[in-house]
Coordinates of C-alpha atoms in Angstrom, one line a residue:
M1 CA -4.1 -27.0 -35.0
D2 CA -2.6 -23.7 -35.8
D3 CA -5.5 -21.5 -36.9
G4 CA -4.6 -18.4 -34.8
I5 CA -6.6 -19.5 -31.7
T6 CA -4.7 -19.8 -28.5
R7 CA -6.0 -21.2 -25.2
L8 CA -5.0 -19.0 -22.2
E9 CA -4.2 -21.1 -19.1
D10 CA -3.1 -17.9 -17.3
I11 CA -4.6 -14.4 -17.9
G12 CA -2.0 -11.7 -18.1
P13 CA -1.0 -8.2 -19.4
A14 CA -1.2 -9.3 -23.1
L15 CA -4.9 -8.6 -22.9
Y16 CA -4.5 -4.9 -22.2
E17 CA -1.1 -3.9 -23.5
S18 CA -0.2 -4.7 -27.1
A19 CA -3.2 -5.8 -29.2
Q20 CA -4.2 -3.6 -32.1
P21 CA -7.8 -2.7 -33.0
P22 CA -10.3 -3.6 -34.1
L23 CA -10.7 -5.8 -31.0
V24 CA -13.7 -8.0 -30.0
T25 CA -14.4 -9.3 -26.6
I26 CA -17.1 -12.0 -25.9
Y27 CA -18.1 -13.5 -22.6
S28 CA -20.6 -16.3 -23.1
P29 CA -21.9 -18.4 -20.2
T30 CA -21.6 -22.2 -20.3
H31 CA -23.8 -24.7 -18.5
G32 CA -22.0 -28.0 -18.9
L33 CA -22.0 -30.8 -21.5
E34 CA -25.8 -31.4 -21.4
A35 CA -26.5 -27.8 -22.5
R36 CA -23.7 -27.6 -25.1
T37 CA -26.0 -27.2 -28.1
T38 CA -27.8 -24.3 -26.5
D39 CA -24.5 -22.7 -25.4
R40 CA -23.1 -23.1 -28.9
R41 CA -26.1 -21.4 -30.5
R42 CA -25.8 -18.5 -28.0
F43 CA -22.1 -18.1 -28.7
E44 CA -22.8 -18.1 -32.5
E45 CA -25.3 -15.3 -32.0
K46 CA -22.8 -13.3 -30.1
A47 CA -20.1 -13.9 -32.8
A48 CA -22.6 -12.8 -35.5
R49 CA -23.5 -9.7 -33.5
A50 CA -19.8 -8.8 -33.2
R51 CA -19.3 -9.2 -37.0
E52 CA -22.3 -6.9 -37.6
R53 CA -20.8 -4.2 -35.4
L54 CA -17.4 -4.6 -37.0
A55 CA -19.0 -4.1 -40.4
Q56 CA -20.7 -0.9 -39.2
R57 CA -17.4 0.6 -38.0
F58 CA -14.6 -0.8 -40.2
E59 CA -13.8 -1.5 -43.8
R60 CA -13.6 -5.2 -44.9
R61 CA -9.8 -5.1 -45.2
E62 CA -9.5 -3.7 -41.7
R63 CA -11.5 -6.5 -40.1
A64 CA -10.8 -9.5 -42.4
G65 CA -8.7 -11.5 -39.8
T66 CA -11.1 -10.8 -37.0
D67 CA -14.1 -11.9 -39.0
R68 CA -12.4 -15.2 -40.0
L69 CA -11.4 -15.9 -36.4
L70 CA -14.9 -15.2 -35.1
E71 CA -16.3 -17.8 -37.5
R72 CA -13.6 -20.3 -36.6
L73 CA -14.3 -19.8 -32.8
A74 CA -18.0 -20.6 -33.4
E75 CA -17.0 -23.7 -35.4
R76 CA -14.7 -24.9 -32.6
F77 CA -17.0 -24.0 -29.7
D78 CA -17.6 -27.6 -28.5
E79 CA -13.9 -28.2 -28.3
L80 CA -13.0 -24.9 -26.7
A81 CA -15.8 -24.6 -24.1
G82 CA -15.1 -26.0 -20.6
P83 CA -17.2 -28.5 -18.7
S84 CA -18.4 -26.1 -15.9
A85 CA -22.1 -26.1 -15.3
D86 CA -21.9 -22.4 -14.2
G87 CA -18.9 -21.0 -16.1
A88 CA -18.2 -19.0 -19.1
L89 CA -16.1 -19.0 -22.3
A90 CA -14.2 -15.7 -22.8
A91 CA -12.8 -14.8 -26.2
F92 CA -10.5 -12.0 -27.2
V93 CA -10.2 -11.5 -30.9
S94 CA -8.0 -9.3 -33.2
N95 CA -6.9 -9.5 -36.8
E96 CA -3.7 -11.2 -35.5
G97 CA -5.2 -13.9 -33.4
A98 CA -7.7 -15.0 -30.8
F99 CA -7.2 -15.9 -27.1
V100 CA -9.8 -18.0 -25.3
C101 CA -10.1 -19.0 -21.7
N102 CA -12.6 -20.8 -19.6
L103 CA -13.9 -19.3 -16.3
D104 CA -15.2 -21.5 -13.5
R105 CA -17.7 -18.9 -12.4
H106 CA -20.7 -17.1 -13.8
V107 CA -20.1 -14.0 -15.9
E108 CA -22.8 -12.0 -17.5
P109 CA -23.0 -12.3 -21.3
I110 CA -21.6 -9.4 -23.2
V111 CA -20.1 -8.5 -26.6
V112 CA -17.8 -5.5 -26.9
V113 CA -16.2 -4.2 -30.1
G114 CA -13.7 -1.4 -29.7
D115 CA -10.1 -0.3 -29.5
A116 CA -9.3 -2.4 -26.4
F117 CA -10.3 -5.7 -24.9
F118 CA -13.0 -5.6 -22.2
V119 CA -11.3 -7.0 -19.0
R120 CA -13.6 -5.8 -16.3
P121 CA -15.0 -9.3 -15.6
L122 CA -11.5 -10.6 -15.2
L123 CA -10.4 -8.4 -12.3
K124 CA -10.2 -11.5 -10.0
E125 CA -7.7 -13.1 -12.4
L126 CA -5.7 -9.9 -12.9
G127 CA -5.6 -8.4 -9.3
F128 CA -3.3 -9.1 -6.4
G129 CA -2.5 -12.8 -6.0
S130 CA -3.4 -13.6 -9.6
R131 CA 0.0 -15.3 -9.5
Y132 CA 1.2 -17.0 -6.3
L133 CA 3.5 -19.7 -5.0
L134 CA 2.4 -22.6 -2.8
L135 CA 5.0 -24.1 -0.5
G136 CA 3.9 -27.6 0.3
L137 CA 5.8 -28.8 3.4
S138 CA 6.0 -31.9 5.6
A139 CA 8.7 -32.8 8.1
D140 CA 10.9 -34.3 5.5
R141 CA 10.0 -33.1 2.1
F142 CA 8.9 -30.0 0.3
A143 CA 7.6 -28.8 -3.1
L144 CA 6.9 -25.5 -4.8
I145 CA 3.8 -25.1 -6.9
R146 CA 3.2 -22.1 -9.1
G147 CA -0.5 -21.1 -9.1
S148 CA -3.0 -18.8 -10.8
F149 CA -6.8 -18.5 -10.5
G150 CA -7.2 -21.3 -13.1
S151 CA -4.2 -23.6 -12.9
L152 CA -1.4 -25.1 -10.8
E153 CA 2.1 -26.2 -12.0
R154 CA 4.8 -27.9 -10.0
V155 CA 8.0 -26.0 -10.0
K156 CA 11.0 -28.1 -10.9
L157 CA 13.7 -27.5 -8.3
P158 CA 17.3 -26.8 -9.4
A159 CA 19.4 -29.9 -9.3
D160 CA 21.4 -28.6 -6.3
V161 CA 18.3 -27.8 -4.2
P162 CA 17.4 -30.9 -2.2
G163 CA 13.6 -31.6 -2.0
T164 CA 13.7 -34.2 0.7
Y165 CA 15.4 -34.7 4.1
S166 CA 17.3 -37.7 2.8
E167 CA 18.9 -35.5 0.1
E168 CA 19.8 -32.7 2.5
F169 CA 21.2 -34.9 5.3
P170 CA 22.5 -38.1 3.7
D171 CA 24.9 -38.8 6.6
I172 CA 22.1 -38.8 9.2
Y173 CA 19.3 -40.4 7.2
D174 CA 19.4 -44.1 7.5
G175 CA 17.6 -45.1 4.3
W176 CA 14.1 -45.6 5.8
P177 CA 11.6 -44.5 3.1
G178 CA 8.9 -43.2 5.5
A179 CA 8.4 -39.5 6.3
L180 CA 9.4 -38.1 9.6
D181 CA 5.7 -37.4 10.3
Y182 CA 4.9 -41.1 10.4
P183 CA 5.0 -43.0 13.7
S184 CA 6.5 -46.0 11.9
L185 CA 9.7 -44.1 11.6
E186 CA 10.3 -44.1 15.3
N187 CA 12.2 -47.4 15.2
H188 CA 14.3 -46.2 12.3
L189 CA 15.8 -43.0 13.7
P190 CA 19.6 -42.6 13.8
P191 CA 21.1 -44.0 17.0
Y192 CA 23.2 -41.0 18.0
H193 CA 20.3 -39.2 19.7
G194 CA 20.9 -41.1 22.9
H195 CA 18.6 -40.3 25.8
K196 CA 16.3 -37.9 23.9
S197 CA 12.7 -38.8 23.4
R198 CA 11.4 -39.9 20.0
N199 CA 9.3 -36.8 19.8
D200 CA 12.3 -34.6 20.6
V201 CA 14.2 -36.3 17.9
R202 CA 11.5 -35.9 15.3
N203 CA 11.1 -32.2 16.1
E204 CA 14.9 -31.5 15.9
E205 CA 15.2 -33.3 12.6
A206 CA 12.1 -31.5 11.2
E207 CA 13.4 -28.1 12.3
K208 CA 16.8 -28.8 10.8
F209 CA 15.1 -29.6 7.5
F210 CA 12.8 -26.6 7.8
R211 CA 15.8 -24.3 8.0
S212 CA 17.3 -25.7 4.9
V213 CA 13.9 -25.3 3.1
N214 CA 13.6 -21.7 4.3
E215 CA 17.1 -20.9 3.0
A216 CA 16.5 -22.4 -0.4
V217 CA 13.1 -20.7 -0.9
S218 CA 13.9 -17.3 0.5
E219 CA 17.4 -16.9 -0.9
R220 CA 17.0 -18.7 -4.3
L221 CA 13.5 -19.5 -5.4
A222 CA 11.3 -16.6 -4.2
R223 CA 13.8 -13.8 -3.9
E224 CA 13.3 -12.5 -7.4
T225 CA 9.6 -12.4 -7.4
E226 CA 7.0 -10.4 -5.4
V227 CA 4.2 -12.9 -5.7
P228 CA 2.6 -14.0 -2.4
V229 CA 3.7 -17.4 -1.0
I230 CA 1.1 -19.6 0.7
L231 CA 2.3 -22.3 3.2
V232 CA 0.5 -25.6 2.8
A233 CA 1.3 -27.8 5.9
L234 CA -0.3 -29.4 8.9
P235 CA -0.9 -27.0 11.8
E236 CA 2.1 -28.1 13.9
H237 CA 4.4 -27.6 10.9
Q238 CA 2.9 -24.2 10.1
T239 CA 3.9 -23.0 13.6
S240 CA 7.4 -24.5 13.5
F241 CA 8.2 -23.2 10.0
R242 CA 6.8 -19.7 10.5
R243 CA 9.0 -19.4 13.7
I244 CA 12.2 -19.6 11.6
S245 CA 10.9 -18.4 8.2
T246 CA 12.5 -15.4 6.3
I247 CA 10.6 -15.9 3.1
P248 CA 9.5 -12.6 1.5
H249 CA 5.7 -12.2 1.0
L250 CA 4.8 -15.3 3.0
L251 CA 1.1 -14.8 3.8
D252 CA -0.1 -15.0 7.4
E253 CA -2.9 -17.3 6.4
G254 CA -1.9 -20.7 5.2
I255 CA -3.6 -23.9 4.2
E256 CA -3.5 -26.1 7.3
K257 CA -3.6 -29.5 5.5
D258 CA -1.2 -32.1 4.2
V259 CA -0.5 -31.1 0.6
G260 CA -0.1 -34.8 -0.3
G261 CA -3.7 -35.4 0.8
L262 CA -5.3 -32.8 -1.5
S263 CA -6.3 -33.2 -5.1
A264 CA -5.3 -30.5 -7.6
R265 CA -8.8 -29.1 -7.6
E266 CA -9.0 -29.1 -3.8
L267 CA -5.6 -27.4 -3.6
L268 CA -6.6 -24.8 -6.2
D269 CA -9.9 -24.0 -4.4
E270 CA -8.1 -23.7 -1.1
A271 CA -5.5 -21.4 -2.6
K272 CA -8.1 -19.1 -4.2
G273 CA -9.9 -18.8 -0.9
V274 CA -6.7 -17.7 0.8
I275 CA -6.0 -15.1 -1.9
E276 CA -9.6 -13.7 -1.9
R277 CA -9.5 -13.3 1.9
E278 CA -6.1 -11.6 1.7
R279 CA -7.4 -9.2 -1.0
A280 CA -10.3 -8.3 1.3
R281 CA -8.0 -7.6 4.1
R282 CA -5.7 -5.5 1.9
A283 CA -8.6 -3.4 0.7
D284 CA -9.9 -2.9 4.2
R285 CA -6.5 -1.7 5.4
L286 CA -6.2 0.8 2.5
L287 CA -9.7 2.1 2.8
A288 CA -9.3 2.6 6.5
G289 CA -6.9 5.4 5.7
F290 CA -8.8 6.9 2.8
G291 CA -10.4 9.7 4.7
D292 CA -7.1 11.0 5.9
A293 CA -5.5 10.6 2.5
A294 CA -8.3 12.5 0.8
A295 CA -8.0 15.3 3.4
H296 CA -4.3 15.6 2.3
G297 CA -4.9 15.4 -1.4
R298 CA -3.9 11.8 -1.8
G299 CA -7.3 10.2 -2.4
V300 CA -10.1 11.1 -4.8
C301 CA -13.6 9.9 -5.7
D302 CA -14.3 12.3 -8.6
L303 CA -14.1 10.5 -12.0
S304 CA -12.2 13.3 -13.8
A305 CA -9.6 13.5 -11.0
I306 CA -9.2 9.7 -11.1
G307 CA -8.6 9.9 -14.9
L308 CA -6.0 12.6 -14.5
S309 CA -4.1 10.8 -11.8
L310 CA -4.0 7.6 -13.9
A311 CA -2.6 9.6 -16.8
E312 CA 0.1 10.9 -14.4
R313 CA 0.7 7.4 -13.2
R314 CA 0.1 8.4 -9.6
V315 CA -2.4 5.7 -8.6
R316 CA -1.5 3.2 -5.9
A317 CA -4.9 1.6 -5.6
L318 CA -8.1 1.8 -7.5
F319 CA -11.4 0.8 -6.0
V320 CA -14.4 -0.1 -8.2
A321 CA -17.9 -0.9 -7.0
E322 CA -19.2 -4.3 -8.2
D323 CA -22.2 -2.7 -9.9
A324 CA -20.4 0.4 -11.3
D325 CA -21.4 0.8 -14.9
V326 CA -20.5 4.2 -16.2
P327 CA -20.5 4.6 -20.0
G328 CA -17.7 6.8 -21.0
V329 CA -14.3 7.3 -22.7
F330 CA -11.0 7.8 -21.0
D331 CA -7.9 9.1 -22.8
A332 CA -5.0 7.5 -21.1
E333 CA -2.5 10.0 -22.5
T334 CA -4.3 13.2 -21.3
G335 CA -6.5 11.8 -18.5
E336 CA -9.6 13.4 -20.0
V337 CA -12.9 11.7 -19.1
S338 CA -16.0 12.0 -21.3
L339 CA -19.3 10.5 -20.1
I340 CA -21.8 8.9 -22.6
E341 CA -25.5 9.3 -22.0
R342 CA -27.8 6.3 -22.4
G343 CA -31.5 5.6 -22.0
P344 CA -32.8 4.7 -18.6
H345 CA -33.4 1.0 -19.5
E346 CA -30.7 0.6 -22.2
R347 CA -28.1 -2.2 -21.9
F348 CA -24.9 -0.5 -22.9
E349 CA -22.2 -2.6 -24.6
G350 CA -19.7 0.1 -25.4
P351 CA -16.7 1.9 -23.7
E352 CA -17.1 1.7 -19.9
L353 CA -15.0 3.8 -17.5
A354 CA -14.4 1.1 -14.8
D355 CA -12.9 -1.2 -17.4
Q356 CA -10.7 1.6 -18.9
F357 CA -9.6 2.8 -15.4
A358 CA -8.8 -0.8 -14.4
R359 CA -6.6 -1.4 -17.4
A360 CA -4.7 1.8 -16.9
A361 CA -4.2 1.1 -13.2
L362 CA -3.0 -2.5 -13.9
A363 CA -0.6 -1.2 -16.5
Q364 CA 1.2 1.0 -13.9
D365 CA 1.2 -1.9 -11.3
A366 CA -1.5 -0.4 -9.1
E367 CA -3.8 -2.7 -7.1
V368 CA -7.4 -2.9 -8.3
F369 CA -10.2 -4.0 -6.0
E370 CA -13.8 -4.7 -7.0
L371 CA -15.8 -4.3 -3.9
D372 CA -19.3 -4.1 -2.4
P373 CA -20.7 -0.6 -3.4
E374 CA -21.2 0.3 0.3
K375 CA -17.4 0.1 0.8
I376 CA -16.5 2.6 -1.9
P377 CA -16.1 6.2 -0.6
G378 CA -18.1 9.0 -2.4
G379 CA -20.9 8.5 -4.8
S380 CA -19.2 7.9 -8.2
G381 CA -18.7 4.1 -7.7
M382 CA -15.0 4.5 -8.0
A383 CA -12.1 5.9 -5.9
A384 CA -8.3 6.0 -6.0
L385 CA -5.4 6.4 -3.6
Y386 CA -2.3 8.0 -4.8
R387 CA 1.3 6.8 -4.4
Y388 CA 2.3 10.3 -3.3

């Protein structure tokens, strides 16, 4: 059904680069199929609130497409919302179209109407490792899987890249269908190995195959991308493969399980865990040098200084406290930062600096980390490291 609504399987730069205002962002928690009626009613209330705010700020002709799409989203809520009992439906609406995605984690409800989409709750999906490759490996076969925080997709190998031992070494392989991992293969190994033990033979054949996999992945399949690569293999294969690997961006931590024994959901959960732990390690390494960087003018905690450095495209890494909530406006061209006052108990649903800073940092390929407030230097709730 082509009604201008697009499901997002992967969340990317389209959300913060090219959309034209007025723009509406809605995050609406979901609680599974049994609570669908209540969830639908609450989404309808948020959509109505968004239309009210649009009417207050824009002429009818300026918001006609957005109004129509908000109504259509409410009508199709049952179809669009995911089954998660502790998730959320995120909607990003403009006059030109609407993007929706389901999050398998809790997100606080919010409605934002403004000149940009509100992406702060999506920093997990937009930060380091939001795209990655899984290299599933056994002793006689391999596969590449492209991953994000919400989906996995098998990568189709080029026709001339062998995915199994039998394809790579047809003159040695004797036609037995079992994998080299399996004990049953011991009676079907090629005869030329002579006095060598069965275990030696298996190890030699596996290493031979590993070298061909390493060459294919490092030279052809992963060379043109900087996304991290996660090795999915049994512990003994992890050790053997890493010994000879030259694959760029292969993470030190892998998934020490047989990829063939994992369901798609299990594999996705394992991969997300690896990425989240790697993010924490990267943040810790960068923050360990923050004091020295600040002393030499390459690290700041002041909000105005962060805004200026983002406008100058100097930011290497931005750190945001998980509870940072600073109403304000950031001019990405000049770097000027203007704070907005609010009442002591007021829930603010307007422009927020952490969101604007994060979008600007992501647009210049900086890393963005959302961390425990105790880890953020200074007292502003945000900090930045410079590239130079």
